[in-house]
Structure formats: structure tokens, C-alpha cells
CSV table of C-alpha atoms in Angstrom, one decimal:
chain,number,residue,atom,x,y,z
T,1,UNK,CA,-118.4,-230.8,15.6
T,2,UNK,CA,-119.2,-227.9,12.7
T,3,UNK,CA,-116.1,-225.6,11.8
T,4,UNK,CA,-116.2,-221.4,11.9
T,5,UNK,CA,-113.5,-219.7,10.6
T,6,UNK,CA,-113.5,-216.1,11.9
T,7,UNK,CA,-111.6,-213.1,10.3
T,8,UNK,CA,-110.7,-209.9,11.8
T,9,UNK,CA,-110.3,-208.5,15.3
T,10,UNK,CA,-114.0,-207.5,15.5
T,11,UNK,CA,-115.1,-211.0,16.0
T,12,UNK,CA,-114.0,-211.8,19.5
T,13,UNK,CA,-117.6,-212.2,20.7
T,14,UNK,CA,-118.4,-214.3,17.9
T,15,UNK,CA,-115.6,-216.7,19.1
T,16,UNK,CA,-116.3,-216.7,22.6
T,17,UNK,CA,-120.0,-217.3,21.8
T,18,UNK,CA,-119.5,-220.0,19.2
T,19,UNK,CA,-117.1,-221.6,21.2
T,20,UNK,CA,-119.4,-221.9,24.0
T,21,UNK,CA,-122.2,-223.8,21.9
T,22,UNK,CA,-119.4,-226.1,20.7
T,23,UNK,CA,-118.6,-224.7,17.4
T,24,UNK,CA,-114.5,-225.3,16.3
T,25,UNK,CA,-113.3,-222.0,15.6
T,26,UNK,CA,-110.4,-220.5,14.0
T,27,UNK,CA,-109.8,-217.0,13.8
T,28,UNK,CA,-107.3,-215.1,11.9
T,29,UNK,CA,-106.0,-211.8,13.1
T,30,UNK,CA,-103.6,-209.6,11.0
T,31,UNK,CA,-100.7,-209.2,13.2
T,32,UNK,CA,-99.2,-208.7,16.4
T,33,UNK,CA,-101.2,-208.5,19.9
T,34,UNK,CA,-101.4,-211.7,21.1
T,35,UNK,CA,-99.1,-212.1,24.2
T,36,UNK,CA,-98.6,-215.9,23.7
T,37,UNK,CA,-95.3,-217.3,25.5
T,38,UNK,CA,-95.7,-220.9,24.4
T,39,UNK,CA,-92.6,-222.8,23.7
T,40,UNK,CA,-89.3,-221.2,22.4
T,41,UNK,CA,-91.1,-218.5,20.2
T,42,UNK,CA,-93.1,-215.6,21.7
T,43,UNK,CA,-95.8,-215.0,19.2
T,44,UNK,CA,-96.2,-211.2,20.1
T,45,UNK,CA,-92.7,-210.7,19.2
T,46,UNK,CA,-92.4,-212.7,16.2
T,47,UNK,CA,-92.5,-215.8,14.3
T,48,UNK,CA,-95.6,-217.4,16.2
T,49,UNK,CA,-98.0,-219.8,14.9
T,50,UNK,CA,-101.5,-220.2,17.1
T,51,UNK,CA,-102.9,-221.2,20.4
T,52,UNK,CA,-106.2,-222.5,22.1
T,53,UNK,CA,-104.7,-222.5,25.6
T,54,UNK,CA,-105.7,-219.9,27.6
T,55,UNK,CA,-102.9,-220.5,30.0
T,56,UNK,CA,-100.6,-219.5,27.3
T,57,UNK,CA,-101.4,-216.0,27.8
T,58,UNK,CA,-98.4,-213.8,29.6
T,59,UNK,CA,-99.1,-210.9,31.6
T,60,UNK,CA,-95.7,-210.3,31.7
T,61,UNK,CA,-95.0,-210.2,28.1
T,62,UNK,CA,-98.2,-208.3,28.1
T,63,UNK,CA,-96.6,-205.3,30.1
T,64,UNK,CA,-93.5,-205.5,27.9
T,65,UNK,CA,-95.3,-204.6,24.8
T,66,UNK,CA,-98.0,-202.2,26.1
T,67,UNK,CA,-95.4,-199.9,28.2
T,68,UNK,CA,-97.4,-196.5,28.1
T,69,UNK,CA,-94.6,-194.4,26.2
T,70,UNK,CA,-96.7,-192.5,23.8
T,71,UNK,CA,-94.6,-192.4,20.7
T,72,UNK,CA,-93.7,-196.0,21.1
T,73,UNK,CA,-96.9,-197.2,21.3
T,74,UNK,CA,-99.2,-194.7,19.0
T,75,UNK,CA,-96.8,-193.5,16.5
T,76,UNK,CA,-98.3,-193.6,13.1
T,77,UNK,CA,-95.1,-194.9,11.4
T,78,UNK,CA,-93.6,-197.3,13.7
T,79,UNK,CA,-95.6,-197.5,17.1
T,80,UNK,CA,-96.4,-200.9,18.4
T,81,UNK,CA,-100.4,-200.4,17.7
T,82,UNK,CA,-100.7,-199.4,14.3
T,83,UNK,CA,-102.1,-200.3,10.9
T,84,UNK,CA,-99.1,-202.7,9.9
T,85,UNK,CA,-96.9,-205.6,10.7
T,86,UNK,CA,-95.3,-206.3,13.9
T,87,UNK,CA,-92.1,-205.5,13.1
T,88,UNK,CA,-91.8,-201.8,13.5
T,89,UNK,CA,-89.0,-201.5,11.3
T,90,UNK,CA,-91.0,-202.4,8.5
T,91,UNK,CA,-93.5,-199.5,7.1
T,92,UNK,CA,-97.0,-199.6,7.8
T,93,UNK,CA,-99.6,-201.0,5.3
T,94,UNK,CA,-100.6,-198.0,3.0
T,95,UNK,CA,-104.0,-197.2,2.2
T,96,UNK,CA,-105.2,-194.3,-0.3
T,97,UNK,CA,-107.4,-191.3,1.2
T,98,UNK,CA,-109.2,-189.4,-1.4
T,99,UNK,CA,-109.1,-186.2,0.9
T,100,UNK,CA,-107.1,-184.8,3.8
T,101,UNK,CA,-106.8,-186.9,6.9
T,102,UNK,CA,-105.8,-190.3,8.4
T,103,UNK,CA,-107.1,-193.5,9.4
T,104,UNK,CA,-106.2,-194.2,13.1
T,105,UNK,CA,-106.8,-198.2,13.3
T,106,UNK,CA,-104.4,-200.9,14.7
T,107,UNK,CA,-103.7,-204.4,13.4
T,108,UNK,CA,-103.4,-207.3,15.8
T,109,UNK,CA,-105.5,-209.4,18.2
T,110,UNK,CA,-107.8,-206.8,19.8
T,111,UNK,CA,-107.8,-204.4,17.0
T,112,UNK,CA,-108.5,-200.9,17.0
T,113,UNK,CA,-109.9,-201.5,20.8
T,114,UNK,CA,-106.1,-201.8,21.9
T,115,UNK,CA,-106.2,-198.1,21.9
T,116,UNK,CA,-109.9,-197.2,22.0
T,117,UNK,CA,-111.0,-195.4,25.1
T,118,UNK,CA,-113.5,-198.2,26.1
T,119,UNK,CA,-116.4,-196.2,25.4
T,120,UNK,CA,-119.7,-198.4,25.1
T,121,UNK,CA,-122.6,-196.5,24.9
T,122,UNK,CA,-125.7,-197.7,23.5
T,123,UNK,CA,-127.5,-196.0,20.7
T,124,UNK,CA,-129.9,-193.2,20.8
T,125,UNK,CA,-133.2,-194.9,20.6
T,126,UNK,CA,-134.7,-192.5,18.2
T,127,UNK,CA,-131.8,-193.6,15.8
T,128,UNK,CA,-133.1,-197.1,15.9
T,129,UNK,CA,-136.6,-197.1,16.4
T,130,UNK,CA,-138.7,-196.5,12.9
T,131,UNK,CA,-135.3,-196.7,11.1
T,132,UNK,CA,-134.1,-200.2,12.0
T,133,UNK,CA,-136.2,-203.2,11.0
T,134,UNK,CA,-136.5,-203.8,15.0
T,135,UNK,CA,-137.2,-201.7,17.8
T,136,UNK,CA,-134.9,-200.1,19.8
T,137,UNK,CA,-136.1,-202.4,23.3
T,138,UNK,CA,-135.2,-205.8,21.7
T,139,UNK,CA,-131.8,-204.4,21.7
T,140,UNK,CA,-131.5,-203.8,25.6
T,141,UNK,CA,-131.3,-207.4,26.5
T,142,UNK,CA,-128.1,-207.7,24.1
T,143,UNK,CA,-126.6,-204.3,25.6
T,144,UNK,CA,-127.1,-205.8,28.8
T,145,UNK,CA,-125.7,-209.1,28.2
T,146,UNK,CA,-122.4,-207.2,27.0
T,147,UNK,CA,-122.5,-204.6,29.7
T,148,UNK,CA,-122.6,-207.4,32.3
T,149,UNK,CA,-119.6,-209.6,30.8
T,150,UNK,CA,-117.1,-206.8,30.1
T,151,UNK,CA,-118.2,-205.0,32.4
T,152,UNK,CA,-119.6,-201.6,31.4
T,153,UNK,CA,-119.1,-199.2,34.4
T,154,UNK,CA,-120.1,-195.3,34.7
T,155,UNK,CA,-116.6,-193.7,34.7
T,156,UNK,CA,-115.6,-192.2,37.9
T,157,UNK,CA,-115.1,-188.4,38.4
T,158,UNK,CA,-111.6,-187.1,38.5
T,159,UNK,CA,-110.7,-183.2,38.4
T,160,UNK,CA,-111.3,-182.7,34.5
T,161,UNK,CA,-115.1,-184.6,34.6
T,162,UNK,CA,-115.8,-182.3,37.8
T,163,UNK,CA,-114.7,-179.3,35.5
T,164,UNK,CA,-116.8,-180.3,32.6
T,165,UNK,CA,-119.7,-180.9,34.5
T,166,UNK,CA,-119.6,-177.5,36.5
T,167,UNK,CA,-119.3,-175.9,33.1
T,168,UNK,CA,-122.3,-177.8,31.7
T,169,UNK,CA,-124.7,-177.3,34.8
T,170,UNK,CA,-124.0,-173.6,34.5
T,171,UNK,CA,-125.0,-173.8,31.0
T,172,UNK,CA,-128.4,-175.4,31.9
T,173,UNK,CA,-127.7,-178.8,30.9
T,174,UNK,CA,-129.2,-181.6,33.2
T,175,UNK,CA,-127.5,-184.8,34.2
T,176,UNK,CA,-128.9,-187.9,32.1
T,177,UNK,CA,-128.6,-190.6,35.0
T,178,UNK,CA,-129.6,-193.6,32.6
T,179,UNK,CA,-128.2,-195.7,29.9
T,180,UNK,CA,-131.0,-195.2,27.5
T,181,UNK,CA,-130.6,-191.2,26.1
T,182,UNK,CA,-133.5,-189.7,24.9
T,183,UNK,CA,-132.9,-186.3,25.7
T,184,UNK,CA,-129.9,-183.9,25.6
T,185,UNK,CA,-127.6,-184.0,29.0
T,186,UNK,CA,-124.7,-184.6,30.4
T,187,UNK,CA,-123.5,-187.7,32.2
T,188,UNK,CA,-120.4,-189.9,32.8
T,189,UNK,CA,-119.1,-192.0,30.2
T,190,UNK,CA,-120.2,-195.7,30.0
T,191,UNK,CA,-116.9,-197.3,29.9
T,192,UNK,CA,-115.6,-201.0,29.7
T,193,UNK,CA,-113.1,-200.2,32.5
T,194,UNK,CA,-113.0,-202.0,35.8
T,195,UNK,CA,-114.3,-200.0,39.0
T,196,UNK,CA,-111.2,-198.4,40.4
T,197,UNK,CA,-108.9,-200.5,42.8
T,198,UNK,CA,-110.3,-200.5,46.4
T,199,UNK,CA,-106.5,-200.1,47.5
T,200,UNK,CA,-106.0,-196.8,45.4
T,201,UNK,CA,-105.7,-194.3,48.1
T,202,UNK,CA,-104.1,-196.9,50.3
T,203,UNK,CA,-100.5,-195.4,51.3
T,204,UNK,CA,-99.2,-198.9,52.1
T,205,UNK,CA,-99.1,-199.9,48.4
T,206,UNK,CA,-96.8,-198.5,45.8
T,207,UNK,CA,-97.9,-197.4,42.3
T,208,UNK,CA,-96.1,-200.3,40.9
T,209,UNK,CA,-97.9,-202.9,43.4
T,210,UNK,CA,-101.1,-201.2,42.5
T,211,UNK,CA,-100.5,-201.9,38.8
T,212,UNK,CA,-100.1,-205.5,39.2
T,213,UNK,CA,-104.0,-205.4,41.6
T,214,UNK,CA,-107.0,-205.9,39.8
T,215,UNK,CA,-109.0,-202.4,39.4
T,216,UNK,CA,-108.4,-199.4,37.6
T,217,UNK,CA,-105.8,-197.1,39.0
T,218,UNK,CA,-106.8,-194.0,37.4
T,219,UNK,CA,-103.5,-193.6,35.6
T,220,UNK,CA,-104.6,-192.4,32.3
T,221,UNK,CA,-102.8,-194.1,29.5
T,222,UNK,CA,-106.2,-195.9,27.7
T,223,UNK,CA,-104.9,-195.0,24.4
T,224,UNK,CA,-101.5,-196.3,25.0
T,225,UNK,CA,-103.0,-199.7,26.2
T,226,UNK,CA,-103.4,-199.5,29.7
T,227,UNK,CA,-101.4,-202.5,30.7
T,228,UNK,CA,-102.8,-202.5,34.6
T,229,UNK,CA,-103.7,-205.8,36.3
T,230,UNK,CA,-102.8,-209.0,37.4
T,231,UNK,CA,-103.4,-211.1,34.7
T,232,UNK,CA,-104.3,-211.0,30.8
T,233,UNK,CA,-108.0,-211.6,31.4
T,234,UNK,CA,-107.9,-209.1,34.4
T,235,UNK,CA,-106.8,-205.7,32.5
T,236,UNK,CA,-108.5,-202.8,33.8
T,237,UNK,CA,-109.6,-201.9,30.0
T,238,UNK,CA,-111.7,-204.0,28.6
T,239,UNK,CA,-110.2,-204.7,25.0
T,240,UNK,CA,-111.2,-207.2,23.2
T,241,UNK,CA,-107.9,-209.4,23.7
T,242,UNK,CA,-108.4,-209.3,27.4
T,243,UNK,CA,-111.9,-209.7,27.6
T,244,UNK,CA,-113.4,-211.8,24.8
T,245,UNK,CA,-110.6,-213.5,23.7
T,246,UNK,CA,-109.7,-215.3,26.7
T,247,UNK,CA,-113.1,-216.1,27.3
T,248,UNK,CA,-113.3,-217.5,24.0
T,249,UNK,CA,-110.2,-219.9,24.8
T,250,UNK,CA,-111.5,-221.0,27.8
T,251,UNK,CA,-114.3,-222.6,26.0
T,252,UNK,CA,-111.7,-225.1,24.4
T,253,UNK,CA,-113.0,-224.8,21.0
T,254,UNK,CA,-111.5,-221.3,19.9
T,255,UNK,CA,-107.6,-221.1,18.1
T,256,UNK,CA,-106.3,-217.9,17.9
T,257,UNK,CA,-103.5,-217.4,14.8
T,258,UNK,CA,-101.8,-214.0,15.2
T,259,UNK,CA,-99.7,-212.6,12.5
T,260,UNK,CA,-102.2,-213.8,9.7
T,261,UNK,CA,-103.6,-211.6,7.3
T,262,UNK,CA,-106.5,-213.1,5.2
T,263,UNK,CA,-106.2,-212.0,1.9
T,264,UNK,CA,-109.2,-213.7,-0.1
T,265,UNK,CA,-112.3,-215.6,1.1
T,266,UNK,CA,-112.4,-219.2,-0.8
T,267,UNK,CA,-115.5,-220.0,-2.6
T,268,UNK,CA,-117.1,-223.0,-4.2
T,269,UNK,CA,-120.1,-222.7,-6.9
T,270,UNK,CA,-123.3,-223.9,-5.6
T,271,UNK,CA,-125.7,-224.8,-8.5
T,272,UNK,CA,-128.7,-223.0,-6.7
T,273,UNK,CA,-127.0,-220.3,-4.4
T,274,UNK,CA,-123.9,-219.4,-6.8
T,275,UNK,CA,-120.7,-218.9,-4.7
T,276,UNK,CA,-120.5,-219.8,-1.1
T,277,UNK,CA,-117.7,-219.4,1.4
T,278,UNK,CA,-116.0,-222.2,2.0
T,279,UNK,CA,-112.5,-220.9,3.7
T,280,UNK,CA,-109.9,-218.4,3.5
T,281,UNK,CA,-106.5,-217.8,2.1
T,282,UNK,CA,-104.1,-216.0,4.4
T,283,UNK,CA,-100.6,-214.8,4.4
T,284,UNK,CA,-98.0,-215.2,7.4
T,285,UNK,CA,-96.9,-211.8,8.0
T,286,UNK,CA,-93.6,-212.8,9.4
T,287,UNK,CA,-92.6,-215.4,6.7
T,288,UNK,CA,-94.6,-214.4,3.8
T,289,UNK,CA,-96.1,-217.9,3.2
T,290,UNK,CA,-99.6,-218.3,1.9
T,291,UNK,CA,-101.8,-220.7,3.4
T,292,UNK,CA,-105.5,-222.1,3.2
T,293,UNK,CA,-108.0,-223.3,5.7
T,294,UNK,CA,-111.3,-224.6,4.9
T,295,UNK,CA,-114.3,-224.1,7.1
T,296,UNK,CA,-118.0,-224.8,7.1
T,297,UNK,CA,-118.6,-221.3,7.5
T,298,UNK,CA,-116.7,-218.1,7.7
T,299,UNK,CA,-117.4,-214.8,9.3
T,300,UNK,CA,-116.1,-211.6,8.0
T,301,UNK,CA,-115.5,-209.0,11.0
T,302,UNK,CA,-112.5,-206.7,9.7
T,303,UNK,CA,-114.1,-203.5,10.5
T,304,UNK,CA,-115.4,-200.6,7.9
T,305,UNK,CA,-112.4,-200.7,5.6
T,306,UNK,CA,-110.8,-204.2,5.2
T,307,UNK,CA,-114.0,-206.0,5.6
T,308,UNK,CA,-115.3,-204.4,2.0
T,309,UNK,CA,-111.5,-204.4,0.9
T,310,UNK,CA,-111.6,-208.5,1.5
T,311,UNK,CA,-115.1,-208.7,0.1
T,312,UNK,CA,-114.3,-206.8,-3.3
T,313,UNK,CA,-110.7,-209.0,-3.3
T,314,UNK,CA,-112.5,-212.0,-3.4
T,315,UNK,CA,-114.9,-214.2,-5.6
T,316,UNK,CA,-118.0,-212.6,-3.7
T,317,UNK,CA,-121.5,-211.3,-5.3
T,318,UNK,CA,-121.2,-207.9,-6.6
T,319,UNK,CA,-123.9,-205.9,-4.5
T,320,UNK,CA,-123.6,-202.3,-5.2
T,321,UNK,CA,-123.6,-201.2,-1.7
T,322,UNK,CA,-120.5,-203.3,-0.9
T,323,UNK,CA,-118.3,-200.8,0.6
T,324,UNK,CA,-120.7,-198.1,0.4
T,325,UNK,CA,-122.1,-195.8,3.1
T,326,UNK,CA,-119.2,-195.0,5.4
T,327,UNK,CA,-119.8,-193.1,8.2
T,328,UNK,CA,-117.4,-190.9,10.4
T,329,UNK,CA,-118.5,-189.0,13.3
T,330,UNK,CA,-117.3,-186.0,12.0
T,331,UNK,CA,-115.6,-184.4,14.6
T,332,UNK,CA,-113.4,-181.7,15.8
T,333,UNK,CA,-111.7,-180.7,19.3
T,334,UNK,CA,-111.7,-177.2,21.4
T,335,UNK,CA,-109.2,-176.6,24.2
T,336,UNK,CA,-109.8,-174.3,27.0
T,337,UNK,CA,-106.8,-173.1,29.3
T,338,UNK,CA,-107.8,-172.1,32.7
T,339,UNK,CA,-106.0,-169.9,35.3
T,340,UNK,CA,-105.2,-171.5,38.6
T,341,UNK,CA,-107.5,-169.3,40.5
T,342,UNK,CA,-110.4,-170.4,38.6
T,343,UNK,CA,-109.5,-174.0,38.9
T,344,UNK,CA,-108.8,-173.5,42.9
T,345,UNK,CA,-112.6,-172.1,43.4
T,346,UNK,CA,-114.1,-174.9,41.5
T,347,UNK,CA,-112.0,-177.9,42.1
T,348,UNK,CA,-110.0,-176.8,45.2
T,349,UNK,CA,-106.8,-177.3,43.3
T,350,UNK,CA,-104.8,-175.5,40.8
T,351,UNK,CA,-104.9,-177.9,38.1
T,352,UNK,CA,-107.4,-180.0,36.0
T,353,UNK,CA,-105.3,-183.3,35.6
T,354,UNK,CA,-105.9,-184.0,32.0
T,355,UNK,CA,-103.8,-187.2,32.3
T,356,UNK,CA,-105.6,-188.6,35.3
T,357,UNK,CA,-108.4,-190.8,35.5
T,358,UNK,CA,-110.3,-192.4,32.5
T,359,UNK,CA,-108.7,-191.0,29.4
T,360,UNK,CA,-112.6,-189.9,28.3
T,361,UNK,CA,-115.0,-190.1,31.8
T,362,UNK,CA,-117.7,-187.6,30.8
T,363,UNK,CA,-120.2,-186.7,27.9
T,364,UNK,CA,-123.0,-184.6,26.6
T,365,UNK,CA,-125.3,-186.5,24.5
T,366,UNK,CA,-127.6,-184.6,21.9
T,367,UNK,CA,-129.7,-187.2,20.2
T,368,UNK,CA,-130.0,-186.0,16.7
T,369,UNK,CA,-126.9,-183.8,17.0
T,370,UNK,CA,-124.1,-185.8,18.1
T,371,UNK,CA,-122.2,-185.6,21.5
T,372,UNK,CA,-119.3,-184.1,23.5
T,373,UNK,CA,-116.6,-186.0,25.1
T,374,UNK,CA,-113.9,-184.8,27.5
T,375,UNK,CA,-110.5,-186.3,26.2
T,376,UNK,CA,-107.6,-186.1,28.4
T,377,UNK,CA,-104.4,-187.7,26.9
T,378,UNK,CA,-100.6,-187.4,27.9
T,379,UNK,CA,-98.7,-184.5,26.5
T,380,UNK,CA,-97.4,-186.0,23.1
T,381,UNK,CA,-100.6,-187.2,22.1
T,382,UNK,CA,-102.3,-183.8,23.2
T,383,UNK,CA,-99.9,-181.6,21.3
T,384,UNK,CA,-100.2,-184.1,18.1
T,385,UNK,CA,-103.9,-184.6,17.8
T,386,UNK,CA,-105.3,-181.4,19.8
T,387,UNK,CA,-102.9,-178.8,18.5
T,388,UNK,CA,-101.1,-180.1,15.6
T,389,UNK,CA,-103.7,-181.7,12.9
T,390,UNK,CA,-105.8,-179.5,11.2
T,391,UNK,CA,-107.4,-179.2,7.7
T,392,UNK,CA,-107.6,-175.3,8.2
T,393,UNK,CA,-103.9,-174.8,8.0
T,394,UNK,CA,-101.4,-172.8,10.3
T,395,UNK,CA,-103.6,-170.7,13.3
T,396,UNK,CA,-101.9,-167.8,12.3
T,397,UNK,CA,-103.9,-167.9,9.1
T,398,UNK,CA,-106.9,-167.7,11.1
T,399,UNK,CA,-107.1,-164.6,13.4
T,400,UNK,CA,-110.0,-164.4,16.0
T,401,UNK,CA,-113.2,-162.3,14.3
T,402,UNK,CA,-114.8,-159.7,16.9
T,403,UNK,CA,-117.2,-161.9,19.0
T,404,UNK,CA,-115.9,-165.3,18.4
T,405,UNK,CA,-116.2,-167.7,21.2
T,406,UNK,CA,-112.5,-169.0,20.7
T,407,UNK,CA,-109.4,-167.1,20.2
T,408,UNK,CA,-108.3,-169.1,17.0
T,409,UNK,CA,-108.3,-172.3,15.2
T,410,UNK,CA,-105.9,-174.4,12.8
T,411,UNK,CA,-102.7,-176.0,13.5
T,412,UNK,CA,-100.4,-174.4,16.2
T,413,UNK,CA,-96.6,-174.8,15.9
T,414,UNK,CA,-93.4,-173.2,17.3
T,415,UNK,CA,-93.4,-171.1,20.3
T,416,UNK,CA,-96.9,-170.7,20.5
T,417,UNK,CA,-97.1,-174.5,21.0
T,418,UNK,CA,-94.5,-174.6,23.8
T,419,UNK,CA,-96.5,-172.0,25.7
T,420,UNK,CA,-99.7,-173.7,25.4
T,421,UNK,CA,-98.1,-176.8,26.6
T,422,UNK,CA,-96.3,-175.2,29.5
T,423,UNK,CA,-100.1,-174.7,30.7
T,424,UNK,CA,-101.1,-178.4,29.6
T,425,UNK,CA,-101.9,-179.2,33.5
T,426,UNK,CA,-104.3,-176.6,33.1
T,427,UNK,CA,-106.4,-177.6,30.1
T,428,UNK,CA,-109.8,-179.0,29.1
T,429,UNK,CA,-110.0,-180.7,26.1
T,430,UNK,CA,-113.5,-181.3,24.6
T,431,UNK,CA,-114.0,-183.4,21.4
T,432,UNK,CA,-117.2,-183.2,19.3
T,433,UNK,CA,-118.8,-186.1,17.2
T,434,UNK,CA,-121.2,-185.1,15.0
T,435,UNK,CA,-124.3,-187.1,13.5
T,436,UNK,CA,-123.3,-188.0,10.3
T,437,UNK,CA,-125.8,-189.5,7.1
T,438,UNK,CA,-125.1,-192.3,5.1
T,439,UNK,CA,-124.6,-191.5,1.5
T,440,UNK,CA,-123.2,-193.9,-1.3
T,441,UNK,CA,-120.6,-191.8,-2.3
T,442,UNK,CA,-118.6,-192.3,0.9
T,443,UNK,CA,-116.8,-195.4,1.2
T,444,UNK,CA,-114.3,-198.1,0.2
T,445,UNK,CA,-113.2,-199.1,-3.5
T,446,UNK,CA,-109.8,-201.1,-4.2
T,447,UNK,CA,-107.5,-199.7,-6.4
T,448,UNK,CA,-106.4,-202.8,-8.8
T,449,UNK,CA,-103.0,-200.9,-10.0
T,450,UNK,CA,-102.1,-200.0,-6.3
T,451,UNK,CA,-101.0,-203.4,-4.2
T,452,UNK,CA,-99.2,-204.0,-1.0
T,453,UNK,CA,-98.2,-207.8,0.1
T,454,UNK,CA,-102.0,-208.6,0.5
T,455,UNK,CA,-103.6,-207.6,-2.7
T,456,UNK,CA,-105.1,-204.3,-4.0
T,457,UNK,CA,-105.2,-201.6,-1.4
T,458,UNK,CA,-108.4,-199.8,-0.1
T,459,UNK,CA,-109.2,-196.4,-1.1
T,460,UNK,CA,-111.3,-194.4,1.6
T,461,UNK,CA,-113.6,-191.3,0.2
T,462,UNK,CA,-115.5,-189.5,2.8
T,463,UNK,CA,-117.2,-185.9,2.5
T,464,UNK,CA,-119.2,-184.9,5.3
T,465,UNK,CA,-122.9,-184.3,4.5
T,466,UNK,CA,-124.3,-180.5,4.9
T,467,UNK,CA,-126.1,-181.6,8.0
T,468,UNK,CA,-122.8,-183.4,9.4
T,469,UNK,CA,-121.4,-179.7,9.2
T,470,UNK,CA,-124.2,-177.8,10.8
T,471,UNK,CA,-124.1,-180.6,13.5
T,472,UNK,CA,-120.8,-180.3,14.1
T,473,UNK,CA,-120.8,-176.3,14.4
T,474,UNK,CA,-123.7,-176.7,16.9
T,475,UNK,CA,-121.6,-179.0,19.0
T,476,UNK,CA,-118.5,-176.7,18.9
T,477,UNK,CA,-120.7,-173.8,19.9
T,478,UNK,CA,-122.2,-175.9,23.1
T,479,UNK,CA,-118.6,-177.0,23.6
T,480,UNK,CA,-117.1,-173.5,23.6
T,481,UNK,CA,-120.3,-172.2,26.2
T,482,UNK,CA,-119.5,-175.0,28.5
T,483,UNK,CA,-115.6,-173.8,28.8
T,484,UNK,CA,-116.6,-170.3,29.1
T,485,UNK,CA,-119.2,-171.0,31.6
T,486,UNK,CA,-116.6,-173.3,33.7
T,487,UNK,CA,-114.4,-170.3,34.4
T,488,UNK,CA,-112.3,-169.9,31.2
T,489,UNK,CA,-110.6,-166.6,30.7
T,490,UNK,CA,-110.8,-164.1,28.1
T,491,UNK,CA,-107.3,-164.5,26.8
T,492,UNK,CA,-106.2,-163.0,23.8
T,493,UNK,CA,-103.5,-165.3,23.4
T,494,UNK,CA,-103.5,-169.5,23.6
T,495,UNK,CA,-106.9,-170.1,24.9
T,496,UNK,CA,-109.5,-172.5,23.5
T,497,UNK,CA,-108.4,-173.7,20.3
T,498,UNK,CA,-110.7,-175.1,17.3
T,499,UNK,CA,-108.9,-177.7,15.3
T,500,UNK,CA,-110.8,-178.5,12.3
């Protein structure tokens, strides 16, 4: 039997497919997130080894870890889903940023899908045809396979989505009723979240009982881990550690090792082909012990930062494009606060309920420009991400100019933030993601004299292109128009906030 060593949370589908073909696979995960309860040590809490038994996946432990508390789950320094070791008393692993900002990624089994919003859109065909070496139509069967496996469903409509669609229609945008986007328009998010629980509106079931049943409860918390379901493999939000990982384990050919950080690809010199990967060296993040594993093939699937870091820290061929061409969906957000009268006239209720339903259940796509997405998080993350993060500085430094579409922009704090959050239940937040360019100056390098326990650390360099900036400005204005058309009042105080 051939062997395969897989490094990184992005490789779950590799493990499932390779295991199904009879390949023996070992997967090294950077830290926590594997809810295994096998023997005296629970590996999600510390000191664990490995498992190839799907019966070891522990739903009770899963729900203990992903408890939906915003600070405990998402704190960048000490949260349970962060870039760092499972022991939250220890500091996060460092990165160097060449510009203002932060990298919001997670370590552990499932990687950043632990906090992702389950968005699973297909690429715009125009971004593939005549650009990629294959046409878009050849990708469709693979999209369909993934969409059926996870599965991917169009998001149900709750109040915040209905409000967004109302404003989009009034602005003249049309519904896109398909997964293949060839023109601008709005549509429900194609999300990897199970359909709503059929008993959701049945008063005979309590919220606690519903959280142990199969199906989405529309309770939000996608960004905190969404721990609702009867078993690990039936959790509603289909992060890789509750979807492809259980599928991979069921093949009998896959072993998962959490709390293992790969620090080097082992190579051997082939006289004809040069260096060949023959295994990995990894560090146990609990004990600090270094170990090596040999393999017939090695798959690197550690994400856009750690894959080039690992490559550059290993004896692998030095291609000038390794780590280059980093693309970021250059983003921004704009938030509107609505009066209860406007909401009653549109929704039949005085609140938009930003915390109800999928965290992000609606979008507007604009091929070649980017997209808008509704984002409804809990109050803590809303205050932090939408109002308290901005490269533009404090909002009082940016008074609104005559004729501006928004009342102000920048970081909001103090009594002004308190006033806004008192109206949290009547907000609609729209995040804009601008189409960006691939440029060699944006990317990942390693700094030899700056190291952590896993070797030289990565430096992230990113400057948006002029086209990305223009695209973002276009999308911001579209978002502002949707908010205004949906009934946003012309407030002179806190209303739409543009966060740079």
C-alpha cells in the first residue's frame, strides 16, 4: 500500500479521496480542534497522539470546546480558535506584517474553516475562461461533487436578508437564480450549512433539544464554531473537521495527528530530478518533541501563508514565484441603522435581527468588480470588527463632507460606540470584497533572524492595486445605495459607517 503524508488543514478532501482509493494517509494538524476522546487523554484539550477511528470523534467534547462565547472563541490572543497552540495560556504564534492589519486564521484540525461563514460560491466564469489553462465548464463537475458532498445549499431568508433584498431590488438589481454568475445581481449565499431543522418552529422542542438535532437552527454563531448537531459528522456548519475529516476516517486508511506542527519537508537528492520530498519533520506542540515520518508522497495544503513558509524553510527548489502573488479580497464594511418604523413597514417587525440565521446569508455579485455580503455577527464581534478596526484612525477625524453617502468613517469608540450598539438589533452590515490583482510584490517571505519554536517566521506583505481600490470604492457606493433604498434615515449622528 502506498503512503501519503498530508500537511495542513486544507487537505481534508485529499485525505477523504486518497483514503477511498486505498492510499494510507497521515495528516499532521498544527494544533487543537480534533475532538477525540480515546483513552485517558482527550486530545482536544492536551497531550493527545493520533486516531484513525471515526468512533473516537466526541460530540460532547465538541460542544464543550465550541461554546459560542465570542471572546472565549474568537479572541485573537487567547481564543480557542486562533493562530496559536491549544493551550490558550500560551501566546499566539507570531507573524510579521509589513503594513497595518492582522491575519485572521486558525490553527488546528479544520483550520480557518472553524470560524468561516461556510460560503461556497463558484468562481466567476469570466475569471477562469481564457485565463486558466482549462475552461470553466470543466470545473463544473468538480463543483457539483463538492456541493453534493458537503452539501451546499442556498441560505434561507431571515429578516436581515429580506432587508438587503428589498434595498437591492429598489436599486434596480435583479435576482441571480443560479450558481454560475455571469452578470451582476443579488442572490442567497451558497453556504455549506445543512438545511434548517424541520422541527425548528415546533413549540414542543426546546432550544437545547433543537441544538442536539440534525439541521440548522438559524441561531447564528457561524463565526464561533456553530456546535449544533447530534454527532460530530452531523454538525450543521460543514467545516472540514466535521465533514471531510469524518469521511476520511471512515475509509480506514487515514490517521489524524493533532497538535503537530510540520517544520520541514524532508528531501532526498534524486540524480535526475533533484530534490524529492520523502517525508516531514514535525513538532509536538505540547511536549516540544521533534519527530520525523517518511512517506511516498507529501501534500502541502497549509494555506497561503504557511505553505510558502514551509517551502522556504525546507530544502526545496527555489522558484522565484514561491510565496509571491498573494491576493486579498480587499475589503471594507458599511453599516446602516434603521428606525423601527421603517423596519415594521418592510419586515413587519421593529428589528432586523442581525444575529439570526446564517451569519452571512445574502450577497450581490458583480463579476470583474467583486461582491457584497450581508454579515450579521454577535454584538462583541460586531463592535470589534465593524466599528473598532480601521486603518483610517478615529471617526472624529473624518467629519462627513457635503453630499457624502455615509455619515462618517473610521474607528468608533467611547459614548459614540455605546450609542450605536444600543441600536444593534436594528442594524444591517454589508461587507464589500473587491476583485484584486496578482502582483509579485505581494506575498510571503521568511525572516531568518526572527524565529519561533517552528523556525523562521513568515512576513506578510500586501498593498492593494489601484484597480482593487477603485473596485472597492464602486462596491462601497453600491452598498450605500442599497442601505439608503432600504429605508435608512438621513441621520446626522451614527448611521452608515465606512470602515477602512
